[in-house]
Amino acid sequence: MSTFDSDTVSEIHRQLHSHLPSEPALRVKALESLLVEKGLVDSRTMDAWVEAYSEEIGPRRGAHVIAKAWCDPEFKNRLMQDAPAAIDELGYLGNATAHLKVVENTARIHNLVVCTLCSCYPFSILGVAPNWYKTAAYRSRAVRDPRGVLAEFGEQIDASVEVRVWDSTAELRYLVMPQRPPGSDNLGEAELAALVTRNSMVGTQRDLAINAGQGE
Amino acid sequence: MDGMHDLGGREGFGPIEVDEPEVAFHHDWEGRMWGMSKSTRQPDWTIDWWRHVRELIDPVDYLSRPYYDSWAQTQIAAFIDSGVFTLEEIVAGKSATAPLARTETMTTAEVIADSRSQASWYDRDIDQAAAFQVGDPVCAKQLSIRHHTRLPAYVRGKPGVIHAHHGAHVFADLSAQGIEQGQHLYSVVFAAGDLWLEAADNNDRVFVDLWESYLEPA
């Protein structure tokens, strides 16, 4: 049973600080070995989670959702009304997306997502969060200097565009729907999905281009 | 908790490393920690308790050690706190007891299927009517809070407007103390100029999800 007591845990942290090796890899290895011995974790199941989040569960899922919404107005309606149900149609509901909301960029609005208090992120459609999303620099500045943050990502946002920052302080998670790139009218869903970047779905990229693919 | 983790609006953290390679894990041990967090938990841990355990890491360590190292320390501290293993066992990296359970091996396909069942719903039906309606002017309370909370310091005492009402969700502050109670949850929109002096002349806005007890009528 957990104590739910702050002072108890603070004391445990002090003990861990003094007694655990400093090297993170050694700490993680000690934890895995101990949990395996206790019968609480299976190393091959852990391998499977690593593989799942390295390959299948990642930003390609989010890109599929966005491209489908661009091509299928009915799907877009469902996505804007009830995003968890809409992504579940594609088999993408999962970790941290039961209360997903989609926020749409327009010519006059740019959306940016952050978690100032920890590192909340819609895992089952964007995968593991990038390091920069979890840094003190991004978490502190996204709510105060979003235009400066965007400039570091190479985006100059015109003064006429309203920047909307979404701080993920409860269990809602936010996915940005970027604008469909100009000149993409003749592209199909799969070709469009290849244009949608992870950063554009977090909001640190605004403009997508038809000659720049995912992973750029 | 009025802690170091409450970073919104803090100055001095410098530029963002925007050229990070787009891979899920940058070191093997990061992936091991991710896999462990996805496949181990204790029945009485709540997401809010876990967050609180992480916030309680020494502030210098919190800011200076790698991200997934903080997950390792959180997981270790939470296991010790709940009596699953002892400090001596983790320091030795060796169990002093017989196995406590048996785990099944899962394949990648099974894990992907299982990830759907890891969707967690936090909305709850409650009897109380919502105190605020969309469009109502509100003010975030100027509270000082020793225990876990999701009311960030940078909005405390600031005026905002109810942008959306999400019904009642499990209240984070009590959930971190092992108590489940539904409370109305809102998205509150703040004008950047009401939060930051230097933003007085722009029209940017910050949306923050806040429970009813964090708010008062403006």
PDB file of C-alpha atoms in Angstrom, chain B:
ATOM      1  CA  MET B   1       2.889  21.523  -4.789  1.00  0.00           C
ATOM      2  CA  ASP B   2       4.700  24.855  -5.022  1.00  0.00           C
ATOM      3  CA  GLY B   3       7.765  23.116  -6.421  1.00  0.00           C
ATOM      4  CA  MET B   4      10.537  23.410  -8.987  1.00  0.00           C
ATOM      5  CA  HIS B   5       8.491  21.407 -11.531  1.00  0.00           C
ATOM      6  CA  ASP B   6       6.001  24.299 -11.902  1.00  0.00           C
ATOM      7  CA  LEU B   7       7.947  25.877 -14.743  1.00  0.00           C
ATOM      8  CA  GLY B   8       5.463  27.951 -16.761  1.00  0.00           C
ATOM      9  CA  GLY B   9       6.878  31.455 -17.308  1.00  0.00           C
ATOM     10  CA  ARG B  10      10.162  30.902 -15.440  1.00  0.00           C
ATOM     11  CA  GLU B  11      13.048  32.784 -17.005  1.00  0.00           C
ATOM     12  CA  GLY B  12      16.628  31.789 -17.667  1.00  0.00           C
ATOM     13  CA  PHE B  13      16.381  28.357 -19.283  1.00  0.00           C
ATOM     14  CA  GLY B  14      17.776  29.474 -22.602  1.00  0.00           C
ATOM     15  CA  PRO B  15      17.234  28.244 -26.163  1.00  0.00           C
ATOM     16  CA  ILE B  16      15.601  24.965 -27.204  1.00  0.00           C
ATOM     17  CA  GLU B  17      17.594  22.246 -28.941  1.00  0.00           C
ATOM     18  CA  VAL B  18      15.537  22.085 -32.115  1.00  0.00           C
ATOM     19  CA  ASP B  19      17.840  19.792 -34.115  1.00  0.00           C
ATOM     20  CA  GLU B  20      17.278  16.659 -32.030  1.00  0.00           C
ATOM     21  CA  PRO B  21      17.180  13.517 -34.202  1.00  0.00           C
ATOM     22  CA  GLU B  22      13.613  12.221 -34.507  1.00  0.00           C
ATOM     23  CA  VAL B  23      13.950   8.820 -32.841  1.00  0.00           C
ATOM     24  CA  ALA B  24      11.853   7.422 -30.005  1.00  0.00           C
ATOM     25  CA  PHE B  25      14.789   6.613 -27.728  1.00  0.00           C
ATOM     26  CA  HIS B  26      18.275   8.128 -27.742  1.00  0.00           C
ATOM     27  CA  HIS B  27      19.808   5.481 -25.417  1.00  0.00           C
ATOM     28  CA  ASP B  28      18.924   1.838 -24.731  1.00  0.00           C
ATOM     29  CA  TRP B  29      18.257   2.577 -21.073  1.00  0.00           C
ATOM     30  CA  GLU B  30      15.588   5.130 -22.036  1.00  0.00           C
ATOM     31  CA  GLY B  31      13.698   2.421 -23.893  1.00  0.00           C
ATOM     32  CA  ARG B  32      14.112  -0.004 -20.960  1.00  0.00           C
ATOM     33  CA  MET B  33      12.613   2.615 -18.626  1.00  0.00           C
ATOM     34  CA  TRP B  34       9.736   3.276 -21.028  1.00  0.00           C
ATOM     35  CA  GLY B  35       9.013  -0.447 -21.329  1.00  0.00           C
ATOM     36  CA  MET B  36       9.124  -0.871 -17.569  1.00  0.00           C
ATOM     37  CA  SER B  37       6.734   2.018 -16.971  1.00  0.00           C
ATOM     38  CA  LYS B  38       4.286   0.580 -19.489  1.00  0.00           C
ATOM     39  CA  SER B  39       4.345  -2.924 -17.994  1.00  0.00           C
ATOM     40  CA  THR B  40       4.577  -2.371 -14.222  1.00  0.00           C
ATOM     41  CA  ARG B  41       2.344  -0.565 -11.814  1.00  0.00           C
ATOM     42  CA  GLN B  42       0.808  -1.047  -8.395  1.00  0.00           C
ATOM     43  CA  PRO B  43      -2.964  -1.197  -7.977  1.00  0.00           C
ATOM     44  CA  ASP B  44      -3.177   1.847  -5.709  1.00  0.00           C
ATOM     45  CA  TRP B  45      -0.892   4.119  -7.737  1.00  0.00           C
ATOM     46  CA  THR B  46      -2.750   6.917  -9.485  1.00  0.00           C
ATOM     47  CA  ILE B  47      -1.322   9.030 -12.279  1.00  0.00           C
ATOM     48  CA  ASP B  48      -1.438  11.986  -9.889  1.00  0.00           C
ATOM     49  CA  TRP B  49       0.410  10.148  -7.106  1.00  0.00           C
ATOM     50  CA  TRP B  50       3.066   9.138  -9.642  1.00  0.00           C
ATOM     51  CA  ARG B  51       3.400  12.772 -10.788  1.00  0.00           C
ATOM     52  CA  HIS B  52       3.662  13.898  -7.173  1.00  0.00           C
ATOM     53  CA  VAL B  53       6.409  11.361  -6.434  1.00  0.00           C
ATOM     54  CA  ARG B  54       8.299  12.760  -9.440  1.00  0.00           C
ATOM     55  CA  GLU B  55       7.788  16.370  -8.269  1.00  0.00           C
ATOM     56  CA  LEU B  56       9.283  15.433  -4.894  1.00  0.00           C
ATOM     57  CA  ILE B  57      12.692  14.627  -6.427  1.00  0.00           C
ATOM     58  CA  ASP B  58      15.341  17.017  -5.074  1.00  0.00           C
ATOM     59  CA  PRO B  59      14.971  20.218  -7.177  1.00  0.00           C
ATOM     60  CA  VAL B  60      18.622  20.204  -8.255  1.00  0.00           C
ATOM     61  CA  ASP B  61      18.314  16.604  -9.461  1.00  0.00           C
ATOM     62  CA  TYR B  62      14.944  17.386 -11.065  1.00  0.00           C
ATOM     63  CA  LEU B  63      16.476  20.077 -13.259  1.00  0.00           C
ATOM     64  CA  SER B  64      19.857  18.554 -13.959  1.00  0.00           C
ATOM     65  CA  ARG B  65      19.454  14.782 -14.416  1.00  0.00           C
ATOM     66  CA  PRO B  66      18.159  13.186 -17.660  1.00  0.00           C
ATOM     67  CA  TYR B  67      14.415  12.921 -18.190  1.00  0.00           C
ATOM     68  CA  TYR B  68      14.019   9.134 -18.052  1.00  0.00           C
ATOM     69  CA  ASP B  69      16.343   9.019 -15.041  1.00  0.00           C
ATOM     70  CA  SER B  70      13.598  10.923 -13.223  1.00  0.00           C
ATOM     71  CA  TRP B  71      11.171   8.204 -14.280  1.00  0.00           C
ATOM     72  CA  ALA B  72      13.512   5.573 -12.834  1.00  0.00           C
ATOM     73  CA  GLN B  73      13.833   7.447  -9.563  1.00  0.00           C
ATOM     74  CA  THR B  74      10.053   7.988  -9.424  1.00  0.00           C
ATOM     75  CA  GLN B  75       9.312   4.330 -10.097  1.00  0.00           C
ATOM     76  CA  ILE B  76      11.901   3.199  -7.514  1.00  0.00           C
ATOM     77  CA  ALA B  77      10.654   5.615  -4.846  1.00  0.00           C
ATOM     78  CA  ALA B  78       7.017   4.635  -5.457  1.00  0.00           C
ATOM     79  CA  PHE B  79       7.863   0.925  -5.209  1.00  0.00           C
ATOM     80  CA  ILE B  80       9.792   1.457  -1.952  1.00  0.00           C
ATOM     81  CA  ASP B  81       6.960   3.607  -0.576  1.00  0.00           C
ATOM     82  CA  SER B  82       4.386   0.925  -1.339  1.00  0.00           C
ATOM     83  CA  GLY B  83       6.530  -1.809   0.248  1.00  0.00           C
ATOM     84  CA  VAL B  84       7.168  -3.811  -2.935  1.00  0.00           C
ATOM     85  CA  PHE B  85      10.928  -3.723  -2.356  1.00  0.00           C
ATOM     86  CA  THR B  86      13.346  -2.030   0.010  1.00  0.00           C
ATOM     87  CA  LEU B  87      16.112   0.524  -0.377  1.00  0.00           C
ATOM     88  CA  GLU B  88      18.620  -2.218   0.454  1.00  0.00           C
ATOM     89  CA  GLU B  89      17.264  -4.436  -2.346  1.00  0.00           C
ATOM     90  CA  ILE B  90      17.491  -1.730  -5.034  1.00  0.00           C
ATOM     91  CA  VAL B  91      20.964  -0.679  -3.897  1.00  0.00           C
ATOM     92  CA  ALA B  92      22.083  -4.333  -4.096  1.00  0.00           C
ATOM     93  CA  GLY B  93      20.106  -4.860  -7.335  1.00  0.00           C
ATOM     94  CA  LYS B  94      19.061  -8.198  -5.829  1.00  0.00           C
ATOM     95  CA  SER B  95      15.778  -9.462  -4.419  1.00  0.00           C
ATOM     96  CA  ALA B  96      15.719 -10.667  -0.802  1.00  0.00           C
ATOM     97  CA  THR B  97      12.365 -12.430  -1.262  1.00  0.00           C
ATOM     98  CA  ALA B  98      10.816 -15.138  -3.419  1.00  0.00           C
ATOM     99  CA  PRO B  99       9.011 -13.877  -6.547  1.00  0.00           C
ATOM    100  CA  LEU B 100       5.850 -11.961  -5.692  1.00  0.00           C
ATOM    101  CA  ALA B 101       4.030 -12.737  -8.925  1.00  0.00           C
ATOM    102  CA  ARG B 102       4.356 -14.323 -12.331  1.00  0.00           C
ATOM    103  CA  THR B 103       4.278 -12.291 -15.489  1.00  0.00           C
ATOM    104  CA  GLU B 104       3.350 -13.431 -18.967  1.00  0.00           C
ATOM    105  CA  THR B 105       5.559 -12.701 -21.935  1.00  0.00           C
ATOM    106  CA  MET B 106       3.809 -10.509 -24.486  1.00  0.00           C
ATOM    107  CA  THR B 107       4.708 -10.123 -28.152  1.00  0.00           C
ATOM    108  CA  THR B 108       4.862  -6.760 -29.913  1.00  0.00           C
ATOM    109  CA  ALA B 109       1.488  -7.452 -31.541  1.00  0.00           C
ATOM    110  CA  GLU B 110      -0.033  -8.278 -28.155  1.00  0.00           C
ATOM    111  CA  VAL B 111       1.442  -5.138 -26.639  1.00  0.00           C
ATOM    112  CA  ILE B 112       0.016  -2.999 -29.461  1.00  0.00           C
ATOM    113  CA  ALA B 113      -3.385  -4.571 -28.842  1.00  0.00           C
ATOM    114  CA  ASP B 114      -2.961  -4.032 -25.094  1.00  0.00           C
ATOM    115  CA  SER B 115      -2.053  -0.377 -25.588  1.00  0.00           C
ATOM    116  CA  ARG B 116      -5.675   0.277 -26.576  1.00  0.00           C
ATOM    117  CA  SER B 117      -6.786  -1.055 -23.178  1.00  0.00           C
ATOM    118  CA  GLN B 118      -4.371   1.401 -21.523  1.00  0.00           C
ATOM    119  CA  ALA B 119      -6.650   4.289 -22.508  1.00  0.00           C
ATOM    120  CA  SER B 120      -7.824   5.669 -19.151  1.00  0.00           C
ATOM    121  CA  TRP B 121     -11.001   7.675 -18.692  1.00  0.00           C
ATOM    122  CA  TYR B 122     -11.117  10.277 -15.941  1.00  0.00           C
ATOM    123  CA  ASP B 123     -14.607  11.713 -16.479  1.00  0.00           C
ATOM    124  CA  ARG B 124     -17.092  10.941 -13.686  1.00  0.00           C
ATOM    125  CA  ASP B 125     -20.795  11.577 -13.098  1.00  0.00           C
ATOM    126  CA  ILE B 126     -21.441  13.829 -10.109  1.00  0.00           C
ATOM    127  CA  ASP B 127     -24.603  15.309  -8.616  1.00  0.00           C
ATOM    128  CA  GLN B 128     -23.425  18.893  -8.166  1.00  0.00           C
ATOM    129  CA  ALA B 129     -24.268  21.342 -10.927  1.00  0.00           C
ATOM    130  CA  ALA B 130     -21.417  23.219 -12.575  1.00  0.00           C
ATOM    131  CA  ALA B 131     -20.740  26.585 -10.946  1.00  0.00           C
ATOM    132  CA  PHE B 132     -19.597  28.200 -14.196  1.00  0.00           C
ATOM    133  CA  GLN B 133     -20.885  28.405 -17.749  1.00  0.00           C
ATOM    134  CA  VAL B 134     -18.976  28.927 -20.971  1.00  0.00           C
ATOM    135  CA  GLY B 135     -18.258  32.657 -21.302  1.00  0.00           C
ATOM    136  CA  ASP B 136     -18.231  33.377 -17.550  1.00  0.00           C
ATOM    137  CA  PRO B 137     -15.409  35.628 -16.346  1.00  0.00           C
ATOM    138  CA  VAL B 138     -13.415  33.895 -13.599  1.00  0.00           C
ATOM    139  CA  CYS B 139     -10.251  34.377 -11.627  1.00  0.00           C
ATOM    140  CA  ALA B 140      -7.770  31.626 -10.705  1.00  0.00           C
ATOM    141  CA  LYS B 141      -7.419  31.610  -6.927  1.00  0.00           C
ATOM    142  CA  GLN B 142      -4.210  32.892  -5.379  1.00  0.00           C
ATOM    143  CA  LEU B 143      -3.568  29.668  -3.429  1.00  0.00           C
ATOM    144  CA  SER B 144      -0.434  28.326  -1.790  1.00  0.00           C
ATOM    145  CA  ILE B 145      -0.453  24.537  -2.013  1.00  0.00           C
ATOM    146  CA  ARG B 146       1.900  22.111  -0.258  1.00  0.00           C
ATOM    147  CA  HIS B 147       0.474  18.914  -1.769  1.00  0.00           C
ATOM    148  CA  HIS B 148       0.069  17.958  -5.431  1.00  0.00           C
ATOM    149  CA  THR B 149      -1.984  20.316  -7.561  1.00  0.00           C
ATOM    150  CA  ARG B 150      -2.490  21.092 -11.239  1.00  0.00           C
ATOM    151  CA  LEU B 151      -3.051  24.801 -10.703  1.00  0.00           C
ATOM    152  CA  PRO B 152       0.106  26.329 -12.187  1.00  0.00           C
ATOM    153  CA  ALA B 153       1.642  29.301 -10.377  1.00  0.00           C
ATOM    154  CA  TYR B 154       1.626  31.520 -13.461  1.00  0.00           C
ATOM    155  CA  VAL B 155      -2.184  31.746 -13.602  1.00  0.00           C
ATOM    156  CA  ARG B 156      -2.835  32.205  -9.873  1.00  0.00           C
ATOM    157  CA  GLY B 157      -4.590  35.494  -9.212  1.00  0.00           C
ATOM    158  CA  LYS B 158      -5.117  36.081 -12.949  1.00  0.00           C
ATOM    159  CA  PRO B 159      -8.440  36.799 -14.685  1.00  0.00           C
ATOM    160  CA  GLY B 160      -9.685  34.458 -17.403  1.00  0.00           C
ATOM    161  CA  VAL B 161     -12.855  33.307 -19.162  1.00  0.00           C
ATOM    162  CA  ILE B 162     -14.467  29.855 -19.221  1.00  0.00           C
ATOM    163  CA  HIS B 163     -13.770  28.543 -22.744  1.00  0.00           C
ATOM    164  CA  ALA B 164     -15.171  25.005 -22.348  1.00  0.00           C
ATOM    165  CA  HIS B 165     -16.751  22.811 -19.694  1.00  0.00           C
ATOM    166  CA  HIS B 166     -15.705  19.142 -19.753  1.00  0.00           C
ATOM    167  CA  GLY B 167     -18.095  17.791 -17.126  1.00  0.00           C
ATOM    168  CA  ALA B 168     -16.545  16.361 -13.981  1.00  0.00           C
ATOM    169  CA  HIS B 169     -13.117  14.701 -14.022  1.00  0.00           C
ATOM    170  CA  VAL B 170     -11.178  12.974 -11.231  1.00  0.00           C
ATOM    171  CA  PHE B 171      -9.757  15.842  -9.142  1.00  0.00           C
ATOM    172  CA  ALA B 172      -5.972  15.640  -9.358  1.00  0.00           C
ATOM    173  CA  ASP B 173      -5.164  17.143  -5.956  1.00  0.00           C
ATOM    174  CA  LEU B 174      -7.139  14.449  -4.092  1.00  0.00           C
ATOM    175  CA  SER B 175      -6.247  11.664  -6.517  1.00  0.00           C
ATOM    176  CA  ALA B 176      -2.585  12.241  -5.557  1.00  0.00           C
ATOM    177  CA  GLN B 177      -3.652  11.535  -1.966  1.00  0.00           C
ATOM    178  CA  GLY B 178      -5.370   8.273  -2.913  1.00  0.00           C
ATOM    179  CA  ILE B 179      -8.885   9.736  -2.898  1.00  0.00           C
ATOM    180  CA  GLU B 180     -11.068   9.637  -6.012  1.00  0.00           C
ATOM    181  CA  GLN B 181     -13.552  12.491  -6.316  1.00  0.00           C
ATOM    182  CA  GLY B 182     -15.103  13.970  -9.446  1.00  0.00           C
ATOM    183  CA  GLN B 183     -15.096  17.754  -9.815  1.00  0.00           C
ATOM    184  CA  HIS B 184     -16.128  20.009 -12.712  1.00  0.00           C
ATOM    185  CA  LEU B 185     -13.268  20.703 -15.115  1.00  0.00           C
ATOM    186  CA  TYR B 186     -12.994  23.678 -17.438  1.00  0.00           C
ATOM    187  CA  SER B 187     -10.667  25.024 -20.087  1.00  0.00           C
ATOM    188  CA  VAL B 188     -10.004  28.593 -19.023  1.00  0.00           C
ATOM    189  CA  VAL B 189      -8.600  31.070 -21.517  1.00  0.00           C
ATOM    190  CA  PHE B 190      -6.214  33.786 -20.372  1.00  0.00           C
ATOM    191  CA  ALA B 191      -5.126  36.762 -22.466  1.00  0.00           C
ATOM    192  CA  ALA B 192      -1.321  36.686 -22.692  1.00  0.00           C
ATOM    193  CA  GLY B 193      -1.362  40.362 -21.723  1.00  0.00           C
ATOM    194  CA  ASP B 194      -3.082  39.499 -18.425  1.00  0.00           C
ATOM    195  CA  LEU B 195      -0.341  36.959 -17.624  1.00  0.00           C
ATOM    196  CA  TRP B 196       2.790  38.773 -18.781  1.00  0.00           C
ATOM    197  CA  LEU B 197       3.571  42.502 -18.847  1.00  0.00           C
ATOM    198  CA  GLU B 198       5.640  42.145 -22.018  1.00  0.00           C
ATOM    199  CA  ALA B 199       2.666  40.630 -23.886  1.00  0.00           C
ATOM    200  CA  ALA B 200       0.437  43.670 -23.335  1.00  0.00           C
ATOM    201  CA  ASP B 201       0.312  44.535 -27.034  1.00  0.00           C
ATOM    202  CA  ASN B 202      -0.330  41.130 -28.598  1.00  0.00           C
ATOM    203  CA  ASN B 203      -3.529  39.109 -28.963  1.00  0.00           C
ATOM    204  CA  ASP B 204      -2.107  35.701 -27.993  1.00  0.00           C
ATOM    205  CA  ARG B 205      -3.978  33.519 -25.527  1.00  0.00           C
ATOM    206  CA  VAL B 206      -3.154  30.680 -23.148  1.00  0.00           C
ATOM    207  CA  PHE B 207      -5.665  27.884 -22.475  1.00  0.00           C
ATOM    208  CA  VAL B 208      -5.326  26.023 -19.168  1.00  0.00           C
ATOM    209  CA  ASP B 209      -7.467  23.106 -17.936  1.00  0.00           C
ATOM    210  CA  LEU B 210      -8.557  23.933 -14.382  1.00  0.00           C
ATOM    211  CA  TRP B 211     -10.839  22.310 -11.829  1.00  0.00           C
ATOM    212  CA  GLU B 212     -13.714  24.269 -10.309  1.00  0.00           C
ATOM    213  CA  SER B 213     -12.166  24.632  -6.841  1.00  0.00           C
ATOM    214  CA  TYR B 214      -9.204  26.500  -8.397  1.00  0.00           C
ATOM    215  CA  LEU B 215     -11.582  29.210  -9.644  1.00  0.00           C
ATOM    216  CA  GLU B 216     -13.722  32.022  -8.285  1.00  0.00           C
ATOM    217  CA  PRO B 217     -16.125  34.355 -10.087  1.00  0.00           C
ATOM    218  CA  ALA B 218     -14.380  37.463 -11.383  1.00  0.00           C
TER     219      ALA B 218
END
